[in-house]
XYZ file of C-alpha atoms in Angstrom:
502
model
C 8.323 16.342 -144.878
C 6.927 14.140 -142.114
C 5.773 11.542 -144.618
C 9.185 11.482 -146.264
C 11.093 11.050 -142.991
C 8.754 8.369 -141.652
C 10.191 5.607 -143.926
C 13.651 6.580 -142.727
C 12.643 6.084 -139.095
C 10.904 2.847 -140.004
C 14.035 1.672 -141.803
C 16.076 2.359 -138.654
C 13.596 0.289 -136.628
C 13.828 -2.484 -139.200
C 17.590 -2.552 -138.687
C 17.082 -2.461 -134.900
C 14.982 -5.644 -134.894
C 17.741 -7.893 -136.352
C 20.113 -6.384 -133.791
C 17.745 -7.372 -130.998
C 17.401 -10.832 -132.539
C 21.182 -11.166 -132.664
C 21.544 -10.065 -129.035
C 18.829 -12.522 -127.969
C 20.422 -15.372 -129.926
C 23.856 -14.616 -128.457
C 22.397 -14.479 -124.936
C 20.426 -17.712 -125.297
C 23.362 -19.405 -127.047
C 25.668 -18.357 -124.183
C 23.264 -19.762 -121.613
C 22.820 -22.915 -123.704
C 26.575 -23.421 -124.054
C 27.022 -22.863 -120.337
C 24.247 -25.356 -119.564
C 25.608 -27.878 -122.085
C 29.081 -27.536 -120.582
C 27.658 -28.131 -117.109
C 25.801 -31.245 -118.291
C 28.945 -32.561 -119.954
C 30.965 -31.889 -116.794
C 28.375 -33.711 -114.642
C 28.338 -36.632 -117.043
C 32.142 -36.828 -116.902
C 31.924 -36.788 -113.107
C 29.311 -39.552 -113.212
C 31.496 -41.568 -115.526
C 34.456 -41.027 -113.226
C 32.367 -42.077 -110.216
C 31.359 -45.276 -111.986
C 35.017 -45.857 -112.892
C 36.033 -45.423 -109.236
C 33.384 -47.850 -108.049
C 34.316 -50.346 -110.792
C 38.061 -50.246 -109.997
C 37.533 -50.502 -106.239
C 35.035 -53.324 -106.711
C 37.433 -55.209 -109.007
C 40.262 -54.806 -106.489
C 37.980 -55.961 -103.662
C 36.895 -59.041 -105.656
C 40.518 -59.972 -106.281
C 41.196 -59.686 -102.545
C 38.184 -61.848 -101.697
C 39.161 -64.493 -104.280
C 42.748 -64.554 -103.001
C 41.553 -64.785 -99.423
C 39.135 -67.609 -100.318
C 41.858 -69.617 -102.095
C 44.287 -69.019 -99.239
C 41.811 -70.297 -96.645
C 40.901 -73.360 -98.685
C 44.556 -74.246 -99.133
C 45.427 -73.723 -95.453
C 42.542 -75.934 -94.418
C 42.868 -78.745 -96.998
C 46.531 -78.422 -97.897
C 45.481 -79.291 -101.442
C 47.085 -77.430 -104.262
C 43.865 -77.472 -106.274
C 42.147 -75.394 -103.593
C 44.805 -72.700 -104.144
C 43.624 -72.072 -107.746
C 41.359 -69.042 -106.868
C 44.346 -67.507 -105.058
C 46.584 -67.913 -108.107
C 43.998 -66.380 -110.435
C 43.470 -63.460 -108.058
C 47.231 -63.013 -107.729
C 47.560 -62.723 -111.519
C 44.791 -60.089 -111.689
C 45.823 -58.161 -108.608
C 48.740 -56.250 -110.165
C 46.547 -55.057 -113.050
C 43.641 -54.188 -110.750
C 46.032 -52.413 -108.389
C 47.616 -50.313 -111.177
C 44.166 -49.290 -112.476
C 42.967 -48.475 -108.947
C 45.989 -46.210 -108.446
C 44.973 -44.064 -111.492
C 41.448 -43.251 -110.330
C 40.596 -39.846 -108.843
C 37.489 -39.302 -106.731
C 35.324 -36.170 -106.981
C 35.661 -35.711 -103.201
C 39.036 -35.043 -101.511
C 38.115 -37.007 -98.317
C 36.970 -39.907 -100.490
C 40.278 -39.747 -102.372
C 42.150 -40.196 -99.088
C 40.008 -43.258 -98.290
C 40.828 -44.695 -101.705
C 44.551 -44.212 -101.205
C 44.387 -45.806 -97.727
C 42.317 -48.725 -99.075
C 44.835 -49.369 -101.880
C 47.706 -49.346 -99.371
C 45.850 -51.802 -97.112
C 44.981 -54.007 -100.106
C 48.694 -54.275 -100.909
C 49.442 -55.203 -97.276
C 46.607 -57.730 -97.310
C 47.968 -59.438 -100.454
C 51.447 -59.487 -98.959
C 50.072 -61.163 -95.821
C 48.141 -63.709 -97.870
C 51.209 -64.476 -99.997
C 53.363 -64.873 -96.870
C 50.888 -67.255 -95.286
C 50.705 -69.415 -98.397
C 54.479 -69.509 -98.712
C 54.838 -70.387 -95.008
C 52.259 -73.175 -95.336
C 54.126 -74.630 -98.298
C 57.458 -74.577 -96.466
C 56.266 -75.808 -93.086
C 53.600 -78.436 -93.235
C 53.580 -78.829 -89.434
C 51.984 -75.390 -88.824
C 48.388 -75.495 -87.824
C 46.053 -73.888 -90.391
C 43.780 -72.343 -87.774
C 46.669 -70.560 -86.134
C 47.831 -69.200 -89.507
C 44.347 -67.951 -90.293
C 44.249 -66.228 -86.946
C 47.621 -64.643 -87.696
C 46.295 -63.190 -90.970
C 43.168 -61.848 -89.242
C 45.316 -60.365 -86.491
C 46.778 -57.829 -88.944
C 43.823 -55.572 -88.058
C 43.006 -54.740 -91.637
C 39.217 -54.537 -91.996
C 39.082 -54.118 -95.767
C 35.416 -54.999 -95.978
C 34.421 -52.080 -93.746
C 36.648 -49.727 -95.739
C 35.192 -51.067 -98.974
C 31.637 -50.578 -97.748
C 32.400 -47.009 -96.649
C 34.006 -46.154 -100.003
C 31.137 -47.614 -101.998
C 28.570 -45.815 -99.785
C 30.342 -42.466 -100.235
C 30.651 -42.961 -104.001
C 26.961 -43.785 -104.206
C 26.147 -40.559 -102.356
C 28.412 -38.626 -104.732
C 26.751 -40.364 -107.646
C 23.262 -39.562 -106.346
C 24.279 -35.901 -105.880
C 25.612 -35.770 -109.430
C 22.456 -37.383 -110.756
C 20.393 -34.707 -108.980
C 22.578 -31.968 -110.505
C 22.263 -33.606 -113.918
C 18.478 -33.695 -113.623
C 18.425 -30.024 -112.610
C 20.756 -29.089 -115.520
C 18.530 -30.930 -117.973
C 15.466 -29.128 -116.618
C 17.325 -25.818 -116.988
C 18.205 -26.751 -120.582
C 14.553 -27.478 -121.288
C 13.551 -24.126 -119.755
C 16.176 -22.358 -121.878
C 14.848 -24.089 -124.962
C 11.334 -22.972 -124.104
C 12.489 -19.399 -123.525
C 14.489 -19.458 -126.760
C 11.429 -20.656 -128.655
C 9.237 -17.977 -127.086
C 11.845 -15.295 -127.747
C 12.259 -16.425 -131.353
C 8.502 -16.349 -131.927
C 8.214 -12.922 -130.270
C 11.134 -11.379 -132.162
C 10.057 -12.925 -135.454
C 6.565 -11.549 -134.944
C 8.011 -8.139 -134.097
C 10.269 -8.247 -137.147
C 7.385 -9.256 -139.383
C 5.259 -6.443 -137.946
C 7.895 -3.775 -138.574
C 8.670 -5.219 -141.988
C 5.031 -5.016 -143.031
C 4.807 -1.498 -141.611
C 7.998 -0.531 -143.438
C 6.679 -1.926 -146.710
C 3.461 -0.009 -146.151
C 5.448 3.195 -145.544
C 7.486 2.568 -148.688
C 4.312 2.093 -150.690
C 2.869 5.324 -149.284
C 6.104 7.184 -149.981
C 6.145 5.800 -153.509
C 2.561 6.943 -154.077
C 3.382 10.372 -152.697
C 6.497 10.538 -154.862
C 4.399 9.675 -157.891
C 2.005 12.494 -156.976
C 4.935 14.875 -156.600
C 6.269 13.686 -159.958
C 2.936 14.369 -161.592
C 2.790 17.817 -160.000
C 6.375 18.496 -161.074
C 5.577 17.350 -164.594
C 2.617 19.718 -164.683
C 4.816 22.563 -163.456
C 7.463 21.690 -166.043
C 4.809 21.833 -168.745
C 3.629 25.196 -167.446
C 7.201 26.524 -167.327
C 7.879 25.113 -170.781
C 4.864 26.924 -172.149
C 5.975 30.102 -170.384
C 9.473 29.721 -171.832
C 8.019 29.184 -175.270
C 5.988 32.373 -174.888
C 9.090 34.148 -173.606
C 11.090 32.847 -176.556
C 8.420 34.125 -178.936
C 8.497 37.473 -177.162
C 12.286 37.520 -177.331
C 12.172 36.736 -181.043
C 9.712 39.564 -181.526
C 11.958 41.888 -179.518
C 14.933 40.880 -181.652
C 12.961 41.707 -184.752
C 12.067 45.089 -183.290
C 15.740 45.618 -182.480
C 16.629 44.718 -186.047
C 14.003 47.135 -187.269
C 15.440 49.793 -185.000
C 18.942 49.075 -186.322
C 17.607 49.406 -189.857
C 15.967 52.736 -189.008
C 19.162 53.888 -187.297
C 21.247 52.957 -190.311
C 18.942 54.530 -192.878
C 16.294 56.912 -191.543
C 18.457 58.569 -188.874
C 21.517 58.779 -191.066
C 19.599 60.467 -193.889
C 18.754 63.671 -191.956
C 22.340 63.829 -190.720
C 23.649 63.541 -194.248
C 21.345 66.433 -195.289
C 22.498 68.543 -192.339
C 26.130 67.962 -193.285
C 25.379 68.549 -196.976
C 23.658 71.905 -196.320
C 26.459 72.783 -193.903
C 28.979 72.195 -196.667
C 26.901 74.354 -199.076
C 26.748 77.185 -196.549
C 30.509 77.020 -196.146
C 31.043 77.011 -199.904
C 28.548 79.734 -200.849
C 27.997 81.979 -197.843
C 31.112 81.670 -195.713
C 32.237 85.187 -196.728
C 28.930 86.597 -195.521
C 29.253 85.083 -192.023
C 31.068 86.709 -189.153
C 33.317 84.738 -186.788
C 30.457 83.780 -184.473
C 28.400 82.405 -187.369
C 31.362 80.440 -188.653
C 31.828 79.000 -185.103
C 28.153 78.020 -184.909
C 28.383 76.360 -188.309
C 31.536 74.428 -187.277
C 29.902 73.217 -184.064
C 26.822 72.087 -185.968
C 28.970 70.140 -188.426
C 30.990 68.492 -185.597
C 27.806 67.529 -183.748
C 26.351 65.958 -186.886
C 29.589 64.031 -187.430
C 29.596 62.753 -183.815
C 25.959 61.776 -184.143
C 26.724 59.798 -187.288
C 29.643 58.007 -185.585
C 27.492 57.277 -182.541
C 24.734 55.755 -184.674
C 27.305 53.662 -186.551
C 28.787 52.388 -183.257
C 25.345 51.564 -181.830
C 24.545 49.685 -184.986
C 27.801 47.714 -184.658
C 26.971 46.867 -181.011
C 23.495 45.609 -181.872
C 24.713 43.569 -184.824
C 27.197 41.491 -182.752
C 24.401 39.009 -182.056
C 21.799 39.882 -184.657
C 24.200 39.869 -187.601
C 26.701 37.263 -186.447
C 27.937 34.810 -189.051
C 28.373 31.045 -188.762
C 31.550 30.003 -186.964
C 34.417 28.709 -189.060
C 38.094 27.941 -188.595
C 39.991 31.212 -188.198
C 43.790 31.454 -188.243
C 44.493 34.282 -185.794
C 47.916 35.366 -187.078
C 46.747 36.098 -190.659
C 43.640 37.808 -189.222
C 45.756 40.103 -187.027
C 48.027 40.841 -189.990
C 44.926 42.104 -191.832
C 44.099 44.284 -188.810
C 47.633 45.700 -188.865
C 47.253 46.481 -192.551
C 44.043 48.401 -191.812
C 45.847 50.333 -189.046
C 48.984 50.967 -191.097
C 48.592 54.762 -191.189
C 47.684 55.002 -187.488
C 50.622 52.781 -186.564
C 52.957 54.911 -188.616
C 51.666 58.191 -187.161
C 51.982 56.886 -183.586
C 55.337 55.173 -184.317
C 53.917 52.120 -182.572
C 55.809 48.851 -182.130
C 53.492 45.837 -182.211
C 54.739 42.320 -181.462
C 52.499 39.324 -182.135
C 53.322 35.804 -180.862
C 52.426 32.639 -182.715
C 48.677 32.145 -182.384
C 46.617 29.022 -183.209
C 43.545 28.439 -185.346
C 40.202 28.563 -183.547
C 36.498 28.476 -184.353
C 34.904 31.881 -184.661
C 33.318 34.647 -186.693
C 36.178 36.150 -188.768
C 34.617 39.602 -189.114
C 33.869 39.909 -185.410
C 37.311 38.678 -184.347
C 38.765 41.208 -186.798
C 36.730 43.940 -185.124
C 37.786 42.707 -181.648
C 41.517 43.073 -182.281
C 40.982 46.237 -184.313
C 39.252 47.927 -181.350
C 41.858 46.744 -178.819
C 44.839 47.829 -180.931
C 43.185 51.156 -181.768
C 42.600 51.836 -178.064
C 46.198 50.871 -177.220
C 47.502 53.455 -179.686
C 44.886 56.076 -178.815
C 45.491 56.051 -175.069
C 49.282 56.385 -175.241
C 51.480 58.461 -173.010
C 52.659 61.731 -174.438
C 56.134 61.456 -175.899
C 56.293 57.660 -175.431
C 55.843 55.526 -178.571
C 53.251 52.780 -178.038
C 54.629 49.314 -177.457
C 51.979 46.630 -177.842
C 52.369 42.878 -177.349
C 49.878 40.148 -178.241
C 50.811 36.906 -176.419
C 49.078 33.569 -175.967
C 49.209 30.670 -173.465
C 47.196 27.538 -172.716
C 44.838 27.755 -169.728
C 41.932 25.961 -168.060
C 38.215 26.570 -168.383
C 36.659 29.337 -166.246
C 35.179 28.131 -162.958
C 31.605 28.764 -164.045
C 31.858 26.244 -166.902
C 31.485 22.478 -166.681
C 34.725 20.507 -166.666
C 33.436 17.821 -169.034
C 33.248 20.193 -172.029
C 35.865 18.867 -174.410
C 37.782 21.866 -175.731
C 41.073 23.647 -175.135
C 41.209 27.156 -173.714
C 43.472 30.005 -174.821
C 44.546 33.026 -172.832
C 45.349 35.920 -175.202
C 46.851 39.030 -173.619
C 46.939 42.400 -175.404
C 49.409 44.505 -173.388
C 50.360 48.133 -173.928
C 52.489 50.776 -172.205
C 49.855 53.499 -172.348
C 48.290 55.777 -169.771
C 46.414 52.982 -167.976
C 43.557 53.604 -165.546
C 42.599 53.064 -161.910
C 41.614 49.532 -160.860
C 38.128 50.694 -159.845
C 37.269 51.204 -163.537
C 38.248 47.665 -164.671
C 34.578 46.712 -165.114
C 33.034 50.081 -165.894
C 35.061 50.506 -169.096
C 33.071 47.670 -170.716
C 29.782 49.563 -170.166
C 28.395 51.374 -173.232
C 29.071 55.153 -173.289
C 31.443 54.845 -170.299
C 34.293 57.339 -170.817
C 37.248 57.968 -168.483
C 38.451 61.086 -170.329
C 36.796 64.110 -171.942
C 35.948 64.100 -175.636
C 38.446 66.835 -176.503
C 41.431 64.865 -175.116
C 40.520 61.440 -176.530
C 37.886 61.073 -179.252
C 35.339 58.246 -179.269
C 31.843 57.246 -178.191
C 32.693 54.784 -175.381
C 31.133 51.803 -177.147
C 34.224 50.048 -178.527
C 35.026 47.964 -175.419
C 31.351 47.070 -174.966
C 31.448 45.671 -178.510
C 34.624 43.721 -177.601
C 32.978 42.126 -174.585
C 29.885 41.175 -176.552
C 32.028 39.613 -179.301
C 34.053 37.584 -176.781
C 30.932 36.406 -174.950
C 29.322 35.373 -178.235
C 32.361 33.138 -178.759
C 31.820 31.553 -175.300
C 34.730 33.392 -173.678
C 35.520 36.136 -171.178
C 37.423 39.419 -171.322
C 38.870 41.399 -168.440
C 41.136 44.427 -168.013
C 44.124 44.751 -165.665
C 45.811 48.121 -165.471
C 48.105 50.322 -163.412
C 47.533 54.005 -163.868
C 50.405 55.560 -165.792
C 52.081 52.201 -166.591
C 49.841 50.511 -169.155
C 46.970 48.060 -169.546
C 46.518 44.358 -170.290
C 43.295 43.090 -171.828
C 43.037 39.348 -171.067
C 40.836 37.271 -173.369
C 39.819 33.685 -172.544
C 38.595 31.846 -175.643
C 37.766 28.183 -176.376
C 39.275 26.701 -179.505
C 35.840 25.176 -180.284
C 33.408 28.025 -179.744
C 30.504 26.046 -181.222
C 30.486 23.762 -178.144
C 29.729 26.701 -175.867
C 27.520 28.935 -178.025
C 23.879 28.543 -178.943
C 23.246 28.842 -182.639
C 21.364 31.973 -183.585
C 17.882 31.110 -184.760
C 16.460 34.577 -185.166
C 15.854 35.923 -188.580
C 18.932 38.006 -189.336
C 17.879 39.463 -192.635
C 16.835 43.053 -192.801
C 14.107 43.936 -195.187
C 15.304 46.657 -197.503
C 13.064 49.626 -197.231
C 13.120 52.961 -199.006
C 11.890 56.144 -197.572
């Protein structure tokens, strides 16, 4: 038992290993995705920092170029010296609009950016005003105008240097975080590799162990199969011996039936013959007691002869059964009624027979079955009440003990009478040989007729049961297949009696 359950436990462990692998992969994948997302976020922040520095630097260059052109023009009053200012003026609007879209990673730095952009606009406005004033009034002194522009108090260079310094610090911090995230990713990769190797090794170990257990279980199963095969052979030999013994017993039973039908009947016939001679020749010499003794002896011999005949009929249900053939039940029952014509007339019985089908069976045994049932129905009638007997039929299903895949139809044949009935406790006992519910003087018989009925029905693969209410009548219910050959083993015993003379 332990060896058989071990592969089951191993199989559970084999299924547990992939589950652990899946959990490990999900865990490492989650950490990897988290780490990858962090690296991507840092890289976006680095890109944004570079964008901030680029936009601020571009805006600062435009301011320096404009300021350089403005100074050159104020000093030389030459229009050609104003060219850097014009170029810067053309770029300033674009640089300003791009600078207004940037967003720093640090809130304080963002405030510096916004203040720097505002001051850059003021600075350009001051430069433009000074250039326009110089063009309109040539008498103004350039040095005084330069001093006026410086007097605005806008130190854009200091603000620019502060912004660039802060952005570089932010950039350096992001670079440090990026380096740490990459190191973490490398560590995760190492751990994932180690975990994969470990789990794969574990899986391979359990797989090999499971395969080994399967091989051991297979070998053990083969040993069990060999042992079972040996036991089957032993049982087969025992069954063959039992079958031989059963065949021998059947032959002995046949021999006994032969003796019963010939050897035992012969002395009875002599007893009855000498009894008849005594009655014919010496009856006048006997007193009343002698005549009573002689009558009792004759009745006992007659009962003994009937009993032997009934026992012979019971034994021959199986040993003398004929091959099954198609039997039309209605014509068969009509033959039974013909045989019982005198008894039916004497009892004034009314017998109603429904339409019955054709089934497979032994005609002589089915004849005896209905003959016994109808005879009993008329024998056990209520005093002063004519027997009323009904034979009805309906379709039914196979008994529970039989397999459902047997392809045949089942008939339920009820033989119902209005006789004396019997108590429910005797519904099974009445089918036992020699079982009588009444004394011999009230109702004649040996108590074997219903036992013969049951044996006939069982030989045809069916069942018979009795349902009765005392004083109200009895119903004998017969379940029969329409194809009895599918449910009955063919008799193989030698059924021929050897004629002997004694």
